[in-house]
mmCIF file of C-alpha atoms and ligand atoms in Angstrom:
data_model
loop_
_atom_site.group_PDB
_atom_site.id
_atom_site.type_symbol
_atom_site.label_atom_id
_atom_site.label_comp_id
_atom_site.label_asym_id
_atom_site.label_seq_id
_atom_site.Cartn_x
_atom_site.Cartn_y
_atom_site.Cartn_z
ATOM 1 C CA MET A 295 -0.183 122.544 63.229
ATOM 2 C CA ARG A 296 1.659 125.977 63.142
ATOM 3 C CA ILE A 297 5.193 125.457 65.356
ATOM 4 C CA LEU A 298 6.999 128.609 65.733
ATOM 5 C CA VAL A 299 10.618 127.677 66.203
ATOM 6 C CA SER A 300 13.039 130.465 67.779
ATOM 7 C CA ASN A 301 16.625 130.275 69.919
ATOM 8 C CA ASP A 302 18.822 132.741 71.668
ATOM 9 C CA ASP A 303 21.861 131.590 69.518
ATOM 10 C CA GLY A 304 21.273 133.795 66.287
ATOM 11 C CA ILE A 305 19.052 132.196 63.226
ATOM 12 C CA PHE A 306 22.200 130.817 61.712
ATOM 13 C CA SER A 307 23.323 128.584 64.688
ATOM 14 C CA PRO A 308 23.203 124.837 63.626
ATOM 15 C CA GLY A 309 20.874 123.884 66.747
ATOM 16 C CA ILE A 310 18.213 125.703 64.996
ATOM 17 C CA ARG A 311 18.741 124.387 61.441
ATOM 18 C CA VAL A 312 18.044 120.920 63.472
ATOM 19 C CA LEU A 313 14.687 121.537 65.518
ATOM 20 C CA ALA A 314 13.180 123.472 62.615
ATOM 21 C CA ASN A 315 13.633 120.179 60.322
ATOM 22 C CA ALA A 316 12.931 117.878 62.942
ATOM 23 C CA ALA A 317 9.365 119.778 64.097
ATOM 24 C CA LYS A 318 8.603 119.441 59.862
ATOM 25 C CA GLU A 319 7.457 115.685 61.359
ATOM 26 C CA PHE A 320 4.601 117.718 63.657
ATOM 27 C CA GLY A 321 3.208 120.728 61.174
ATOM 28 C CA ASP A 322 4.289 123.443 59.456
ATOM 29 C CA VAL A 323 7.409 125.299 60.843
ATOM 30 C CA ARG A 324 8.185 128.826 60.515
ATOM 31 C CA VAL A 325 11.837 130.025 62.100
ATOM 32 C CA VAL A 326 11.840 133.996 63.592
ATOM 33 C CA ALA A 327 15.255 134.088 65.358
ATOM 34 C CA PRO A 328 17.512 136.945 66.268
ATOM 35 C CA ASP A 329 20.020 138.065 63.680
ATOM 36 C CA VAL A 330 22.891 138.048 65.906
ATOM 37 C CA GLU A 331 23.381 135.865 69.090
ATOM 38 C CA GLN A 332 21.389 136.773 71.567
ATOM 39 C CA SER A 333 22.929 134.412 74.239
ATOM 40 C CA ALA A 334 22.052 135.421 78.364
ATOM 41 C CA MET A 335 19.674 137.817 77.340
ATOM 42 C CA SER A 336 17.033 136.085 79.233
ATOM 43 C CA HIS A 337 13.231 137.762 79.245
ATOM 44 C CA ALA A 338 14.490 141.381 77.907
ATOM 45 C CA ILE A 339 12.609 143.297 75.564
ATOM 46 C CA THR A 340 13.029 145.712 73.594
ATOM 47 C CA ILE A 341 11.227 149.296 74.250
ATOM 48 C CA ARG A 342 13.602 151.952 72.954
ATOM 49 C CA ARG A 343 13.229 151.216 69.500
ATOM 50 C CA PRO A 344 11.601 149.731 67.152
ATOM 51 C CA LEU A 345 12.240 145.802 65.947
ATOM 52 C CA HIS A 346 12.663 144.500 62.252
ATOM 53 C CA TYR A 347 11.135 141.799 60.846
ATOM 54 C CA HIS A 348 12.968 140.349 57.465
ATOM 55 C CA PRO A 349 12.981 137.339 55.079
ATOM 56 C CA VAL A 350 16.286 134.890 54.943
ATOM 57 C CA PRO A 351 17.398 132.287 53.350
ATOM 58 C CA LEU A 352 17.420 128.971 55.472
ATOM 59 C CA ASP A 353 17.833 125.428 53.792
ATOM 60 C CA ASP A 354 14.164 124.999 52.605
ATOM 61 C CA LEU A 355 12.956 126.604 55.919
ATOM 62 C CA GLU A 356 10.530 130.020 56.190
ATOM 63 C CA ALA A 357 12.639 131.827 58.304
ATOM 64 C CA TYR A 358 12.768 135.598 59.653
ATOM 65 C CA ARG A 359 15.129 137.584 61.127
ATOM 66 C CA VAL A 360 14.805 140.210 63.919
ATOM 67 C CA ASP A 361 17.015 142.538 65.087
ATOM 68 C CA GLY A 362 15.861 142.291 69.092
ATOM 69 C CA THR A 363 15.860 139.562 71.650
ATOM 70 C CA PRO A 364 14.936 136.337 71.906
ATOM 71 C CA ALA A 365 11.376 137.240 73.663
ATOM 72 C CA ASP A 366 11.032 139.623 70.950
ATOM 73 C CA CYS A 367 11.346 137.218 67.932
ATOM 74 C CA VAL A 368 8.626 135.170 69.570
ATOM 75 C CA ALA A 369 6.303 138.363 70.254
ATOM 76 C CA LEU A 370 6.904 139.570 66.386
ATOM 77 C CA GLY A 371 6.601 135.497 65.422
ATOM 78 C CA ALA A 372 2.886 135.375 67.032
ATOM 79 C CA TYR A 373 1.876 138.315 65.225
ATOM 80 C CA HIS A 374 2.970 137.615 62.413
ATOM 81 C CA TRP A 375 1.417 134.246 62.067
ATOM 82 C CA ASP A 376 -1.821 133.546 63.535
ATOM 83 C CA GLU A 377 -3.238 130.591 65.661
ATOM 84 C CA VAL A 378 0.270 129.401 66.295
ATOM 85 C CA ASP A 379 -0.214 126.053 68.217
ATOM 86 C CA MET A 380 3.570 125.515 69.556
ATOM 87 C CA VAL A 381 6.399 127.002 70.095
ATOM 88 C CA LEU A 382 10.250 125.130 69.774
ATOM 89 C CA THR A 383 13.080 127.228 70.748
ATOM 90 C CA GLY A 384 16.556 126.069 70.653
ATOM 91 C CA ILE A 385 18.701 123.876 70.438
ATOM 92 C CA ASN A 386 20.949 126.105 72.394
ATOM 93 C CA LEU A 387 24.325 125.262 72.661
ATOM 94 C CA GLY A 388 24.984 125.028 76.542
ATOM 95 C CA LEU A 389 22.581 123.909 78.862
ATOM 96 C CA ASN A 390 20.053 125.299 81.016
ATOM 97 C CA ILE A 391 19.946 123.503 84.071
ATOM 98 C CA GLY A 392 19.752 125.114 87.108
ATOM 99 C CA HIS A 393 20.562 128.974 87.905
ATOM 100 C CA ASN A 394 21.105 128.848 83.839
ATOM 101 C CA ILE A 395 17.205 128.801 83.652
ATOM 102 C CA TRP A 396 16.684 132.178 85.056
ATOM 103 C CA HIS A 397 19.836 133.377 82.457
ATOM 104 C CA SER A 398 18.531 131.877 79.590
ATOM 105 C CA GLY A 399 17.387 133.496 76.356
ATOM 106 C CA THR A 400 16.435 130.235 74.935
ATOM 107 C CA VAL A 401 14.271 129.595 77.847
ATOM 108 C CA ALA A 402 12.931 133.137 77.877
ATOM 109 C CA ALA A 403 11.417 132.935 74.306
ATOM 110 C CA ALA A 404 9.568 129.619 75.211
ATOM 111 C CA LYS A 405 8.096 131.583 78.374
ATOM 112 C CA GLN A 406 7.301 134.559 75.963
ATOM 113 C CA ALA A 407 5.675 132.287 74.315
ATOM 114 C CA ALA A 408 3.861 130.872 77.313
ATOM 115 C CA PHE A 409 3.030 134.168 78.304
ATOM 116 C CA LEU A 410 0.932 134.530 74.940
ATOM 117 C CA GLY A 411 -0.766 131.125 75.916
ATOM 118 C CA ILE A 412 0.881 129.065 73.324
ATOM 119 C CA PRO A 413 2.643 125.776 74.925
ATOM 120 C CA ALA A 414 6.244 125.924 74.694
ATOM 121 C CA ILE A 415 9.608 123.697 75.016
ATOM 122 C CA ALA A 416 12.691 125.016 75.579
ATOM 123 C CA PHE A 417 15.628 123.008 73.925
ATOM 124 C CA SER A 418 19.284 122.877 75.131
ATOM 125 C CA ALA A 419 22.446 120.455 74.506
ATOM 126 C CA PRO A 420 25.974 120.748 75.830
ATOM 127 C CA PHE A 421 28.185 123.837 74.337
ATOM 128 C CA SER A 422 31.099 120.993 73.397
ATOM 129 C CA ILE A 423 28.221 119.689 71.033
ATOM 130 C CA GLY A 424 29.541 119.734 67.270
ATOM 131 C CA PRO A 425 27.623 119.318 63.925
ATOM 132 C CA GLU A 426 27.924 115.590 63.832
ATOM 133 C CA ASP A 427 26.692 114.893 67.358
ATOM 134 C CA TYR A 428 23.066 115.683 66.888
ATOM 135 C CA ALA A 429 21.705 113.002 65.291
ATOM 136 C CA PRO A 430 22.098 110.513 68.691
ATOM 137 C CA LEU A 431 19.342 113.362 69.595
ATOM 138 C CA MET A 432 16.944 112.881 67.387
ATOM 139 C CA PRO A 433 14.997 110.293 68.235
ATOM 140 C CA TYR A 434 14.496 111.674 72.078
ATOM 141 C CA LEU A 435 13.607 115.076 70.365
ATOM 142 C CA SER A 436 10.885 113.821 68.680
ATOM 143 C CA GLN A 437 9.602 111.446 71.996
ATOM 144 C CA VAL A 438 9.857 114.519 73.660
ATOM 145 C CA ILE A 439 7.640 116.475 71.450
ATOM 146 C CA ARG A 440 5.082 113.376 70.935
ATOM 147 C CA ASP A 441 4.544 113.258 75.245
ATOM 148 C CA PHE A 442 4.529 117.180 75.026
ATOM 149 C CA LEU A 443 1.314 116.704 72.808
ATOM 150 C CA LYS A 444 0.131 114.054 75.109
ATOM 151 C CA ALA A 445 0.555 116.367 78.149
ATOM 152 C CA PRO A 446 -1.538 119.682 77.459
ATOM 153 C CA ASP A 447 -1.548 120.311 81.206
ATOM 154 C CA ILE A 448 2.333 121.200 80.693
ATOM 155 C CA LYS A 449 2.522 124.608 79.434
ATOM 156 C CA LEU A 450 6.122 125.637 79.462
ATOM 157 C CA LEU A 451 8.777 122.476 79.605
ATOM 158 C CA ASN A 452 12.342 122.842 79.688
ATOM 159 C CA VAL A 453 14.390 119.812 77.915
ATOM 160 C CA ASN A 454 18.211 119.686 78.203
ATOM 161 C CA PHE A 455 20.139 116.652 76.217
ATOM 162 C CA PRO A 456 23.214 114.988 77.626
ATOM 163 C CA GLU A 457 25.634 114.094 74.636
ATOM 164 C CA ARG A 458 25.297 110.615 74.593
ATOM 165 C CA PRO A 459 21.427 110.067 76.177
ATOM 166 C CA ARG A 460 20.438 106.520 77.180
ATOM 167 C CA GLY A 461 17.264 107.594 78.484
ATOM 168 C CA ILE A 462 14.191 110.391 79.740
ATOM 169 C CA THR A 463 13.678 111.450 83.010
ATOM 170 C CA TRP A 464 11.148 114.150 84.526
ATOM 171 C CA ALA A 465 13.630 116.251 86.524
ATOM 172 C CA ARG A 466 13.144 119.224 89.004
ATOM 173 C CA GLN A 467 15.588 122.500 88.409
ATOM 174 C CA SER A 468 18.829 122.376 90.628
ATOM 175 C CA VAL A 469 18.662 124.928 92.651
ATOM 176 C CA ARG A 470 22.422 125.825 94.550
ATOM 177 C CA ASN A 471 24.293 128.863 95.386
ATOM 178 C CA TYR A 472 26.718 129.263 92.598
ATOM 179 C CA GLU A 473 30.783 130.463 92.537
ATOM 180 C CA GLY A 474 30.452 134.018 90.728
ATOM 181 C CA ILE A 475 34.338 133.971 88.658
ATOM 182 C CA VAL A 476 35.256 137.669 87.878
ATOM 183 C CA VAL A 477 38.343 137.846 85.833
ATOM 184 C CA PRO A 478 40.228 141.029 85.537
ATOM 185 C CA ASP A 479 42.652 141.715 82.285
ATOM 186 C CA THR A 480 43.641 144.442 80.207
ATOM 187 C CA ASP A 481 42.477 145.290 76.440
ATOM 188 C CA PRO A 482 45.278 146.210 74.139
ATOM 189 C CA MET A 483 45.275 149.901 74.878
ATOM 190 C CA GLY A 484 46.024 149.401 78.590
ATOM 191 C CA ARG A 485 42.198 149.504 79.696
ATOM 192 C CA GLU A 486 41.194 147.505 82.909
ATOM 193 C CA HIS A 487 38.165 144.925 82.165
ATOM 194 C CA PHE A 488 36.497 142.021 83.632
ATOM 195 C CA TRP A 489 34.941 138.533 82.532
ATOM 196 C CA PHE A 490 31.722 137.136 84.412
ATOM 197 C CA SER A 491 31.208 133.456 84.580
ATOM 198 C CA GLU A 492 29.875 131.171 87.331
ATOM 199 C CA ARG A 493 30.240 127.316 88.287
ATOM 200 C CA ALA A 494 27.419 125.395 90.349
ATOM 201 C CA LYS A 495 28.890 124.608 93.845
ATOM 202 C CA GLY A 496 28.820 120.833 95.067
ATOM 203 C CA SER A 497 27.589 117.862 93.610
ATOM 204 C CA PRO A 498 24.026 117.784 92.732
ATOM 205 C CA GLU A 499 20.826 116.195 94.231
ATOM 206 C CA GLU A 500 18.881 113.329 92.808
ATOM 207 C CA GLY A 501 15.793 114.266 90.679
ATOM 208 C CA THR A 502 17.471 117.090 89.703
ATOM 209 C CA ASP A 503 18.262 118.422 86.386
ATOM 210 C CA ARG A 504 21.833 118.517 86.679
ATOM 211 C CA TRP A 505 21.611 115.100 88.015
ATOM 212 C CA GLY A 506 20.046 113.840 84.975
ATOM 213 C CA ILE A 507 22.506 115.003 82.745
ATOM 214 C CA GLU A 508 25.465 113.458 84.870
ATOM 215 C CA ASN A 509 23.485 110.309 84.184
ATOM 216 C CA GLN A 510 23.076 110.673 80.260
ATOM 217 C CA LEU A 511 19.308 111.091 80.749
ATOM 218 C CA VAL A 512 17.287 113.871 78.657
ATOM 219 C CA THR A 513 15.878 116.321 81.477
ATOM 220 C CA LEU A 514 12.312 117.382 81.320
ATOM 221 C CA THR A 515 11.398 120.184 83.734
ATOM 222 C CA PRO A 516 7.666 121.485 83.652
ATOM 223 C CA LEU A 517 8.254 125.449 84.422
ATOM 224 C CA THR A 518 5.930 127.482 86.150
ATOM 225 C CA LEU A 519 5.063 131.313 85.280
ATOM 226 C CA ASP A 520 4.282 132.508 88.979
ATOM 227 C CA LEU A 521 7.348 132.974 90.865
ATOM 228 C CA THR A 522 5.457 133.318 94.111
ATOM 229 C CA ASP A 523 7.225 131.475 97.128
ATOM 230 C CA ARG A 524 3.977 130.025 98.318
ATOM 231 C CA ALA A 525 5.291 128.347 101.813
ATOM 232 C CA VAL A 526 6.881 131.541 102.620
ATOM 233 C CA LEU A 527 3.985 134.142 101.779
ATOM 234 C CA GLU A 528 1.680 131.520 103.571
ATOM 235 C CA ALA A 529 3.863 131.459 106.877
ATOM 236 C CA ALA A 530 4.671 135.132 106.065
ATOM 237 C CA ALA A 531 1.348 136.546 106.145
ATOM 238 C CA GLU A 532 0.554 134.267 109.433
ATOM 239 C CA LYS A 533 3.318 135.821 111.228
ATOM 240 C CA VAL A 534 3.560 139.381 110.228
ATOM 241 C CA PRO A 535 -0.331 140.118 108.649
ATOM 242 C CA HIS A 536 -1.377 142.761 106.814
ATOM 243 C CA ASP A 537 -4.909 143.812 106.431
HETATM 244 MN MN1 MN B 65 22.557 130.655 73.940
#
């Protein structure tokens, strides 16, 4: 089995080493990842300049760095390696739950694989995780990959780890408004600039990814590539028909 591993934190992030080494249990592993951090790039692709694909030393892994986005990396990875069977992305430094799924380069890299017809899993963990904190996650990571291989209906799976997991749960995406936080400041030259951040509003609903993480559960959320709101589509088509 050929397993392509990517991320959005860059090829030297500790999370991608952990994931790639764990993936060896399941087959041949190749890492193709951005040469610098590309977090929150979502599904951007590079179309106005060429991309470069170069080997890079990374433990004893076969690894390549790309000067592009996470989605570019998976596209080039699949181009250079015939018949990739599965793509794994992460482990991201920072949870990708709720609306963060929309911003995430880690999820987009997995989504790029799904676009190419390759089953994929995106893995994310809390931003506070240190190199010594991965050990408690590893049995769960292997379990999730085993479960995924037994469930071929799932084409794209978003997985989030709490810091100290006590179990695994299926979860839906937590969809709620967030507070957009804009912080103004000035640079050393006195020029005005801004930071944009966000915080989820209120407490999470049971059964969502945010709820699972707050209850120390590894959350598994199958994602779809079709963004159509089918209920609204049907209702709208009935109310305002177009031939
Ligand atoms: Mn990231």
